Amino acid sequence: MSGIYIHIPFCKQACHYCDFHFSTSMAKKDAMIAALKQELVLRKDEFKGDTIATIYFGGGTPSVLTTTEINDLIATVYSNYKVIENPEITLEANPDDLSQGKILELSQSSINRLSIGVQSFFEEDLKMMNRAHSAKEAEQSIGEATKYFDNISIDLIYGIPGMSDARWRQNIQKALSFGIPHISSYALTVEPKTALATFIKKGLIKPLDDELAQIHFQTLYDVLTKAGFDCYEVSNFGKPEFYSKNNTAYWLGEKYMGIGPSAHSYDGKNRSWNIANNPKYLKAIGEGELPNTSELLSLTDKYNEYVMTGLRTIWGVSLDRIRSGFGEKYYVYITRQMEKYLEQELLVVTYGHLIATKKGKFLVDGIASDLFMINLG
């Protein structure tokens, strides 16, 4: 089965840490929605014979769209693709967009999963990050959403300068108090050319502390797993039956199509990405052209991606799959490279799968890069 990701490139304001593609001007919103629908039509043959299991609205801020606009995009998918009977349809939303009326409208649409971008329940954190919502709006939106949706995820950010472990625990406990079944949590990172990078350079905000972030992650892991959540991917914790089907498909190497400016796609052999420029995207789609770039993945590319995504998940990396799918050279290489991490108890082999331990999860990206193959084609 396959998934469709629809990128909505609009935000009310720019968060200080964000380097995703978006515009704070809504002037071209109608034209963009028309273009997104047109791209769905133009690309329908790419998934001919495939079945769509998930539809995901990401961004940007998809909740700036009206429910009618969202429904139109979903209807376009149904008109041009074969969709399973009960697909997972996720909408990323910001708390300030989720009024009582908006939540009620969404509950009457095909949307069956909300991903709410809370980030923190503390006002000072939200102001530092330049979030558009307040702590009160965060709590109100989740409380209202739980009346209509069973499948809700919220985002939280840790590693914020000055955030004590006690305050981080309060964030987690506040999230748990709503009874939601999924939490996505990410370490604050400094991306080039963001406001956060500038503020740190000027000394207006303290530099990030990797040790603090690691402490926060271990706290997150301990509290959530004790509460019945599975850390099924390093940044994602879900109750059983509430894992994100969309994201799980990415990590397991399933096909997906990315619609909209900057969106990425994968067909099992090629990876492609749309131009990250709204005017150029609109112009190309208006002329019936697809403004994307594509690359054919080599065997080594596929191996590296499998190692990276696999190690981040609860399922790990199958050593049998490395041997049968990539060859003996890759198998010998990874078994040699992984030895030091086994000795350090950062990785463990369980039923033939290489899996990150609790201690290794926070370090998993660096570990995976050391397992990458560089020179084989």
Coordinates of N, CA and C in Angstrom, one line a residue, residues 28-239:
K28 N -1.8 33.8 -2.2 CA -1.9 32.8 -3.2 C -2.5 31.5 -2.8
K29 N -3.2 31.5 -1.6 CA -3.8 30.3 -1.1 C -4.7 29.6 -2.0
D30 N -5.6 30.3 -2.6 CA -6.6 29.7 -3.6 C -5.9 29.1 -4.8
A31 N -4.9 29.8 -5.3 CA -4.2 29.3 -6.4 C -3.4 28.1 -6.0
M32 N -2.9 28.1 -4.8 CA -2.1 26.9 -4.4 C -3.0 25.7 -4.2
I33 N -4.2 25.8 -3.7 CA -5.1 24.7 -3.5 C -5.4 24.1 -4.9
A34 N -5.7 25.0 -5.8 CA -6.0 24.6 -7.2 C -4.8 23.8 -7.8
A35 N -3.6 24.3 -7.5 CA -2.4 23.6 -8.1 C -2.2 22.3 -7.4
L36 N -2.4 22.2 -6.1 CA -2.3 20.9 -5.4 C -3.3 19.8 -6.0
K37 N -4.5 20.3 -6.3 CA -5.4 19.4 -6.9 C -5.0 19.0 -8.3
Q38 N -4.4 19.9 -9.0 CA -4.0 19.6 -10.4 C -2.8 18.7 -10.4
E39 N -1.9 18.8 -9.4 CA -0.7 17.9 -9.3 C -1.2 16.5 -9.0
L40 N -2.2 16.4 -8.1 CA -2.8 15.1 -7.9 C -3.3 14.4 -9.1
V41 N -3.9 15.2 -10.0 CA -4.5 14.7 -11.2 C -3.3 14.3 -12.2
L42 N -2.3 15.2 -12.3 CA -1.2 15.0 -13.2 C -0.4 13.7 -12.9
R43 N -0.4 13.3 -11.6 CA 0.5 12.2 -11.2 C -0.3 10.9 -10.9
K44 N -1.6 10.9 -11.2 CA -2.4 9.7 -10.8 C -1.9 8.4 -11.4
D45 N -1.2 8.4 -12.6 CA -0.7 7.2 -13.2 C 0.5 6.6 -12.4
E46 N 1.1 7.5 -11.6 CA 2.3 7.0 -10.9 C 1.9 5.9 -9.9
F47 N 0.7 6.0 -9.4 CA 0.2 5.0 -8.4 C -0.8 4.1 -9.0
K48 N -0.8 3.9 -10.3 CA -1.8 3.1 -11.0 C -1.6 1.6 -10.5
G49 N -2.6 1.0 -10.0 CA -2.5 -0.3 -9.5 C -2.2 -0.4 -8.0
D50 N -1.8 0.8 -7.4 CA -1.5 0.8 -6.0 C -2.7 1.3 -5.2
T51 N -2.7 0.9 -4.0 CA -3.8 1.3 -3.1 C -3.3 2.3 -2.1
I52 N -4.1 3.4 -1.9 CA -3.7 4.4 -0.9 C -4.3 4.1 0.5
A53 N -3.4 4.0 1.4 CA -3.8 3.6 2.8 C -3.7 4.8 3.7
T54 N -3.0 5.9 3.4 CA -2.9 7.0 4.3 C -2.9 8.3 3.4
I55 N -3.5 9.3 4.0 CA -3.4 10.7 3.4 C -3.0 11.6 4.6
Y56 N -1.9 12.4 4.3 CA -1.4 13.2 5.4 C -1.2 14.6 5.0
F57 N -1.8 15.5 5.7 CA -1.7 17.0 5.4 C -0.6 17.5 6.4
G58 N 0.5 17.9 5.8 CA 1.6 18.5 6.6 C 1.9 19.9 6.1
G59 N 3.0 20.5 6.7 CA 3.3 21.8 6.3 C 4.5 22.4 6.9
G60 N 4.6 23.7 7.0 CA 3.5 24.6 7.0 C 2.5 24.3 8.1
T61 N 1.3 24.9 7.9 CA 0.2 24.8 8.8 C -1.0 24.4 8.1
P62 N -1.3 23.1 7.9 CA -2.5 22.7 7.1 C -3.8 23.2 7.7
S63 N -3.8 23.5 9.1 CA -5.1 23.9 9.7 C -5.5 25.4 9.3
V64 N -4.6 26.1 8.6 CA -5.1 27.4 8.1 C -6.1 27.2 7.0
L65 N -6.2 26.0 6.4 CA -7.2 25.8 5.4 C -8.6 25.7 6.0
T66 N -9.6 26.0 5.2 CA -11.0 25.8 5.7 C -11.3 24.3 5.6
T67 N -12.3 23.8 6.3 CA -12.7 22.4 6.2 C -13.1 22.1 4.8
T68 N -13.8 23.1 4.1 CA -14.2 22.9 2.7 C -13.0 22.6 1.8
E69 N -12.0 23.4 2.0 CA -10.8 23.3 1.2 C -10.1 21.9 1.4
I70 N -10.1 21.5 2.7 CA -9.5 20.2 3.0 C -10.3 19.1 2.4
N71 N -11.6 19.2 2.5 CA -12.5 18.2 1.9 C -12.3 18.1 0.4
D72 N -12.1 19.2 -0.3 CA -11.9 19.3 -1.7 C -10.7 18.5 -2.1
L73 N -9.6 18.7 -1.4 CA -8.4 18.0 -1.6 C -8.5 16.5 -1.4
I74 N -9.2 16.1 -0.4 CA -9.5 14.7 -0.1 C -10.3 14.1 -1.2
A75 N -11.3 14.8 -1.7 CA -12.2 14.3 -2.7 C -11.4 14.1 -4.0
T76 N -10.4 15.0 -4.3 CA -9.6 14.9 -5.5 C -8.7 13.6 -5.4
V77 N -8.3 13.2 -4.2 CA -7.6 12.0 -4.0 C -8.5 10.8 -4.4
Y78 N -9.7 10.8 -3.8 CA -10.6 9.7 -4.0 C -11.0 9.6 -5.5
S79 N -11.1 10.7 -6.2 CA -11.5 10.7 -7.6 C -10.4 10.2 -8.5
N80 N -9.2 10.2 -8.1 CA -8.1 9.8 -9.0 C -7.2 8.6 -8.5
Y81 N -7.5 8.1 -7.3 CA -6.7 7.0 -6.8 C -7.6 6.0 -6.1
K82 N -7.1 4.8 -6.0 CA -7.8 3.8 -5.3 C -7.5 3.8 -3.8
V83 N -8.4 4.1 -3.0 CA -8.2 4.3 -1.6 C -8.9 3.2 -0.8
I84 N -8.2 2.7 0.2 CA -8.8 1.6 1.0 C -10.0 2.1 1.8
E85 N -10.7 1.2 2.3 CA -12.0 1.5 2.9 C -11.9 2.5 4.1
N86 N -11.0 2.3 5.0 CA -10.8 3.1 6.1 C -9.4 3.7 6.2
P87 N -9.0 4.6 5.4 CA -7.6 5.1 5.4 C -7.4 6.0 6.6
E88 N -6.1 6.1 7.0 CA -5.7 7.0 8.1 C -5.6 8.4 7.4
I89 N -6.3 9.4 7.8 CA -6.2 10.7 7.2 C -5.9 11.7 8.3
T90 N -4.6 12.2 8.3 CA -4.1 13.0 9.3 C -4.0 14.5 8.9
L91 N -4.4 15.4 9.8 CA -4.2 16.8 9.6 C -3.3 17.4 10.7
E92 N -2.2 18.0 10.3 CA -1.4 18.7 11.3 C -2.1 20.0 11.6
A93 N -2.2 20.4 12.8 CA -3.0 21.6 13.2 C -2.3 22.3 14.3
N94 N -2.4 23.7 14.3 CA -1.9 24.5 15.4 C -3.1 24.8 16.4
P95 N -2.8 24.9 17.7 CA -3.9 25.1 18.6 C -4.7 26.3 18.4
D96 N -4.1 27.4 17.9 CA -4.9 28.6 17.6 C -5.9 28.5 16.5
D97 N -5.7 27.5 15.7 CA -6.7 27.3 14.6 C -7.9 26.4 15.0
L98 N -7.7 25.7 16.2 CA -8.7 24.7 16.6 C -9.7 25.2 17.5
S99 N -10.6 26.1 17.0 CA -11.7 26.6 17.8 C -12.7 25.4 17.9
Q100 N -13.7 25.6 18.8 CA -14.7 24.6 19.0 C -15.4 24.3 17.6
G101 N -15.7 25.4 16.9 CA -16.4 25.2 15.6 C -15.6 24.5 14.6
K102 N -14.3 24.8 14.5 CA -13.4 24.1 13.6 C -13.2 22.7 13.9
I103 N -13.1 22.3 15.2 CA -12.9 20.9 15.6 C -14.2 20.2 15.2
L104 N -15.3 20.7 15.5 CA -16.6 20.1 15.1 C -16.7 19.8 13.6
E105 N -16.3 20.8 12.8 CA -16.3 20.7 11.4 C -15.4 19.5 10.9
L106 N -14.2 19.5 11.5 CA -13.2 18.5 11.1 C -13.7 17.1 11.5
S107 N -14.4 17.0 12.6 CA -14.9 15.7 13.1 C -15.9 15.2 12.1
Q108 N -16.6 16.1 11.4 CA -17.6 15.6 10.4 C -17.1 15.4 9.0
S109 N -15.7 15.6 8.9 CA -15.1 15.4 7.6 C -14.4 14.0 7.6
S110 N -13.6 13.8 6.6 CA -12.9 12.5 6.5 C -11.7 12.4 7.4
I111 N -11.3 13.6 7.9 CA -10.1 13.6 8.8 C -10.4 12.7 10.0
N112 N -9.5 11.7 10.3 CA -9.7 10.9 11.5 C -8.5 10.9 12.5
R113 N -7.6 11.7 12.2 CA -6.4 11.8 13.1 C -5.9 13.2 13.1
L114 N -5.7 13.8 14.3 CA -5.2 15.1 14.4 C -3.8 15.1 15.0
S115 N -2.9 15.9 14.5 CA -1.5 16.0 15.0 C -1.4 17.5 15.4
I116 N -1.4 17.7 16.7 CA -1.5 19.1 17.2 C -0.1 19.6 17.6
G117 N 0.3 20.7 17.0 CA 1.6 21.3 17.3 C 1.7 22.1 18.5
V118 N 1.7 21.5 19.7 CA 1.7 22.2 21.0 C 3.1 22.7 21.3
Q119 N 4.2 21.9 21.2 CA 5.6 22.2 21.5 C 5.9 22.4 23.0
S120 N 5.1 23.1 23.7 CA 5.3 23.3 25.1 C 4.0 23.9 25.7
F121 N 3.8 23.5 27.0 CA 2.6 24.1 27.7 C 3.0 25.3 28.6
F122 N 4.2 25.8 28.4 CA 4.7 27.0 29.1 C 4.8 28.2 28.2
E123 N 4.2 29.3 28.7 CA 4.1 30.5 27.9 C 5.5 31.0 27.5
E124 N 6.5 31.0 28.4 CA 7.8 31.5 28.1 C 8.5 30.7 26.9
D125 N 8.3 29.4 26.9 CA 8.8 28.6 25.8 C 8.2 29.0 24.5
L126 N 6.9 29.1 24.5 CA 6.2 29.4 23.3 C 6.6 30.8 22.7
K127 N 6.8 31.8 23.6 CA 7.2 33.1 23.1 C 8.6 33.0 22.6
M128 N 9.5 32.3 23.2 CA 10.9 32.1 22.7 C 10.9 31.5 21.4
M129 N 10.0 30.5 21.1 CA 10.0 29.9 19.8 C 9.1 30.6 18.8
N130 N 8.5 31.7 19.2 CA 7.6 32.5 18.4 C 6.4 31.7 17.8
R131 N 5.8 30.9 18.7 CA 4.6 30.1 18.3 C 3.5 31.1 18.2
A132 N 2.5 30.8 17.4 CA 1.3 31.7 17.2 C 0.3 31.5 18.3
H133 N 0.4 30.4 19.1 CA -0.6 30.1 20.1 C -0.1 30.3 21.5
S134 N -1.0 30.4 22.4 CA -0.7 30.5 23.8 C -0.8 29.2 24.5
A135 N -0.3 29.1 25.8 CA -0.4 27.8 26.5 C -1.9 27.5 26.8
K136 N -2.7 28.5 27.1 CA -4.1 28.3 27.3 C -4.8 27.7 26.1
E137 N -4.4 28.3 24.9 CA -5.0 27.8 23.7 C -4.6 26.3 23.4
A138 N -3.4 26.0 23.8 CA -2.9 24.6 23.7 C -3.8 23.6 24.5
E139 N -4.0 24.0 25.7 CA -4.8 23.1 26.6 C -6.3 23.1 26.1
Q140 N -6.8 24.2 25.8 CA -8.2 24.2 25.3 C -8.4 23.4 24.1
S141 N -7.5 23.5 23.1 CA -7.7 22.8 21.8 C -7.6 21.3 22.0
I142 N -6.7 20.8 22.9 CA -6.6 19.4 23.1 C -7.9 18.9 23.8
G143 N -8.3 19.6 24.9 CA -9.5 19.3 25.6 C -10.7 19.2 24.7
E144 N -10.9 20.1 23.8 CA -12.0 20.1 22.9 C -11.9 19.0 21.9
A145 N -10.6 18.8 21.4 CA -10.4 17.7 20.3 C -10.7 16.3 20.8
T146 N -10.4 16.1 22.1 CA -10.7 14.7 22.7 C -12.1 14.4 22.8
K147 N -13.0 15.4 22.6 CA -14.4 15.1 22.6 C -14.9 14.5 21.3
Y148 N -14.1 14.7 20.3 CA -14.6 14.3 18.9 C -13.6 13.3 18.3
F149 N -12.3 13.3 18.7 CA -11.3 12.4 18.0 C -10.7 11.5 19.1
D150 N -10.6 10.2 18.7 CA -9.9 9.2 19.5 C -8.4 9.2 19.2
N151 N -8.1 9.5 17.9 CA -6.7 9.4 17.4 C -6.1 10.7 17.3
I152 N -5.4 11.1 18.4 CA -4.8 12.4 18.5 C -3.3 12.3 18.9
S153 N -2.5 13.0 18.2 CA -1.1 13.1 18.6 C -0.7 14.6 18.9
I154 N 0.2 14.8 19.8 CA 0.7 16.2 20.0 C 2.2 16.2 19.9
D155 N 2.7 17.3 19.5 CA 4.2 17.5 19.4 C 4.7 18.2 20.6
L156 N 5.8 17.8 21.1 CA 6.5 18.5 22.2 C 8.0 18.6 21.8
I157 N 8.6 19.7 22.2 CA 10.0 20.0 22.0 C 10.8 20.0 23.3
Y158 N 11.9 19.2 23.3 CA 12.7 19.2 24.5 C 14.1 19.8 24.2
G159 N 14.9 20.0 25.2 CA 16.3 20.5 25.0 C 16.2 22.1 24.8
I160 N 15.1 22.7 25.3 CA 15.0 24.1 25.2 C 15.9 24.8 26.2
P161 N 16.7 25.7 25.8 CA 17.7 26.4 26.8 C 16.9 26.9 28.0
G162 N 17.5 26.5 29.2 CA 16.9 26.9 30.5 C 15.8 26.1 31.0
M163 N 15.4 25.1 30.2 CA 14.3 24.2 30.7 C 14.8 23.1 31.6
S164 N 14.4 23.2 32.8 CA 14.9 22.2 33.8 C 14.2 20.8 33.5
D165 N 14.8 19.8 34.1 CA 14.2 18.5 33.9 C 12.8 18.4 34.6
A166 N 12.7 19.1 35.7 CA 11.4 19.2 36.4 C 10.3 19.8 35.5
R167 N 10.7 20.9 34.8 CA 9.7 21.6 34.0 C 9.3 20.7 32.8
W168 N 10.3 20.0 32.3 CA 10.1 19.1 31.2 C 9.1 17.9 31.6
R169 N 9.3 17.4 32.8 CA 8.4 16.4 33.3 C 7.0 17.0 33.4
Q170 N 6.8 18.2 33.8 CA 5.5 18.9 33.8 C 4.9 18.9 32.5
N171 N 5.7 19.2 31.4 CA 5.1 19.2 30.1 C 4.6 17.8 29.7
I172 N 5.4 16.8 30.0 CA 4.9 15.4 29.7 C 3.7 15.0 30.4
Q173 N 3.7 15.3 31.7 CA 2.5 15.0 32.6 C 1.3 15.7 32.1
K174 N 1.4 17.0 31.7 CA 0.3 17.7 31.2 C -0.3 17.1 30.0
A175 N 0.6 16.6 29.1 CA 0.2 15.9 27.9 C -0.6 14.7 28.2
L176 N 0.0 13.9 29.2 CA -0.7 12.6 29.6 C -2.0 12.9 30.2
S177 N -2.2 14.0 30.8 CA -3.5 14.3 31.6 C -4.7 14.3 30.6
F178 N -4.5 14.5 29.3 CA -5.6 14.6 28.4 C -5.9 13.2 27.8
G179 N -5.2 12.2 28.2 CA -5.5 10.8 27.8 C -5.3 10.5 26.3
I180 N -4.4 11.3 25.6 CA -4.1 11.1 24.2 C -3.3 9.9 24.0
P181 N -3.4 9.2 22.8 CA -2.7 8.0 22.6 C -1.3 8.1 21.9
H182 N -0.9 9.3 21.5 CA 0.3 9.4 20.7 C 1.0 10.7 21.0
I183 N 2.3 10.7 21.2 CA 3.1 11.9 21.4 C 4.4 11.8 20.5
S184 N 4.6 12.9 19.7 CA 5.8 13.0 18.9 C 6.7 14.1 19.6
S185 N 7.9 13.7 19.9 CA 8.8 14.7 20.6 C 10.2 14.8 20.0
Y186 N 10.6 16.0 19.8 CA 11.9 16.2 19.1 C 12.8 17.2 19.9
A187 N 14.1 16.9 19.8 CA 15.0 17.8 20.4 C 15.1 19.1 19.6
L188 N 15.1 20.3 20.3 CA 15.3 21.5 19.6 C 16.6 21.5 18.9
T189 N 16.6 21.9 17.6 CA 17.9 21.9 16.8 C 18.0 23.3 16.2
V190 N 19.3 23.7 16.0 CA 19.6 25.0 15.4 C 19.9 24.8 13.9
E191 N 19.0 25.2 13.1 CA 19.2 25.1 11.6 C 19.7 26.4 11.1
P192 N 20.6 26.3 10.1 CA 21.2 27.5 9.5 C 20.1 28.5 9.0
K193 N 20.4 29.7 9.1 CA 19.6 30.8 8.5 C 18.2 30.9 9.2
T194 N 18.1 30.3 10.4 CA 16.8 30.5 11.2 C 17.1 31.7 12.2
A195 N 15.9 32.2 12.7 CA 16.1 33.2 13.7 C 16.8 32.7 14.9
L196 N 16.5 31.5 15.3 CA 17.1 30.9 16.5 C 18.6 30.9 16.3
A197 N 19.1 30.5 15.2 CA 20.6 30.5 14.9 C 21.2 31.9 15.1
T198 N 20.5 32.9 14.7 CA 20.9 34.3 14.8 C 20.9 34.8 16.3
F199 N 19.8 34.4 17.0 CA 19.7 34.8 18.4 C 20.8 34.2 19.2
I200 N 21.2 32.9 19.0 CA 22.2 32.3 19.7 C 23.6 32.9 19.4
K201 N 23.8 33.2 18.1 CA 25.0 33.8 17.7 C 25.2 35.2 18.3
K202 N 24.1 35.9 18.5 CA 24.2 37.2 19.1 C 24.2 37.2 20.7
G203 N 24.0 36.0 21.2 CA 24.0 35.8 22.7 C 22.7 36.1 23.3
L204 N 21.7 36.3 22.5 CA 20.3 36.6 23.1 C 19.7 35.3 23.7
I205 N 20.0 34.2 23.2 CA 19.6 32.9 23.7 C 20.8 32.0 24.0
K206 N 20.7 31.3 25.1 CA 21.8 30.4 25.4 C 22.0 29.3 24.3
P207 N 23.2 28.9 24.1 CA 23.4 27.7 23.1 C 22.7 26.5 23.6
L208 N 22.4 25.6 22.7 CA 21.8 24.4 23.1 C 22.8 23.5 23.8
D209 N 22.2 22.7 24.7 CA 23.1 21.8 25.5 C 22.7 20.3 25.2
D210 N 23.6 19.6 24.5 CA 23.3 18.2 24.1 C 23.1 17.3 25.3
E211 N 23.8 17.6 26.3 CA 23.7 16.8 27.5 C 22.3 16.9 28.2
L212 N 21.8 18.2 28.2 CA 20.5 18.5 28.7 C 19.5 17.8 27.8
A213 N 19.6 17.8 26.5 CA 18.7 17.2 25.6 C 18.6 15.7 25.8
Q214 N 19.8 15.1 26.1 CA 19.9 13.7 26.3 C 19.1 13.3 27.7
I215 N 19.3 14.1 28.7 CA 18.6 13.9 29.9 C 17.1 14.0 29.7
H216 N 16.7 15.0 29.0 CA 15.3 15.2 28.7 C 14.7 13.9 27.9
F217 N 15.5 13.4 27.0 CA 15.0 12.3 26.2 C 14.9 11.1 27.1
Q218 N 15.8 10.8 28.0 CA 15.7 9.7 28.9 C 14.5 9.8 29.8
T219 N 14.2 11.0 30.3 CA 13.0 11.3 31.1 C 11.8 11.0 30.3
L220 N 11.7 11.5 29.0 CA 10.6 11.2 28.1 C 10.4 9.8 28.0
Y221 N 11.4 9.0 27.7 CA 11.3 7.6 27.5 C 10.8 6.9 28.7
D222 N 11.4 7.2 29.9 CA 11.0 6.5 31.1 C 9.5 6.8 31.4
V223 N 9.1 8.1 31.4 CA 7.7 8.4 31.8 C 6.7 7.8 30.8
L224 N 7.0 7.9 29.5 CA 6.0 7.5 28.5 C 5.9 6.0 28.5
T225 N 7.0 5.3 28.5 CA 6.9 3.8 28.5 C 6.3 3.3 29.8
K226 N 6.5 3.9 30.9 CA 5.8 3.5 32.1 C 4.3 3.8 32.0
A227 N 3.9 4.8 31.2 CA 2.5 5.1 31.0 C 1.8 4.2 29.9
G228 N 2.6 3.3 29.4 CA 2.0 2.3 28.4 C 2.2 2.7 26.9
F229 N 3.1 3.7 26.7 CA 3.5 4.0 25.3 C 4.6 3.2 24.8
D230 N 4.7 2.9 23.5 CA 5.8 2.2 22.9 C 6.6 3.3 22.2
C231 N 7.9 3.3 22.4 CA 8.8 4.1 21.6 C 9.1 3.4 20.3
Y232 N 8.1 3.5 19.4 CA 8.2 2.7 18.1 C 9.1 3.4 17.1
E233 N 9.5 4.6 17.3 CA 10.5 5.3 16.6 C 11.1 6.3 17.5
V234 N 12.3 6.7 17.3 CA 13.0 7.5 18.3 C 12.2 8.7 18.8
S235 N 11.6 9.4 17.9 CA 10.8 10.6 18.2 C 9.3 10.4 18.3
N236 N 8.9 9.1 18.3 CA 7.4 8.9 18.3 C 7.1 7.8 19.3
F237 N 6.1 8.2 20.2 CA 5.6 7.3 21.2 C 4.1 7.1 21.0
G238 N 3.7 5.8 20.9 CA 2.3 5.6 20.7 C 1.8 4.4 21.6
K239 N 0.5 4.5 22.0 CA -0.1 3.4 22.6 C -0.3 2.3 21.5

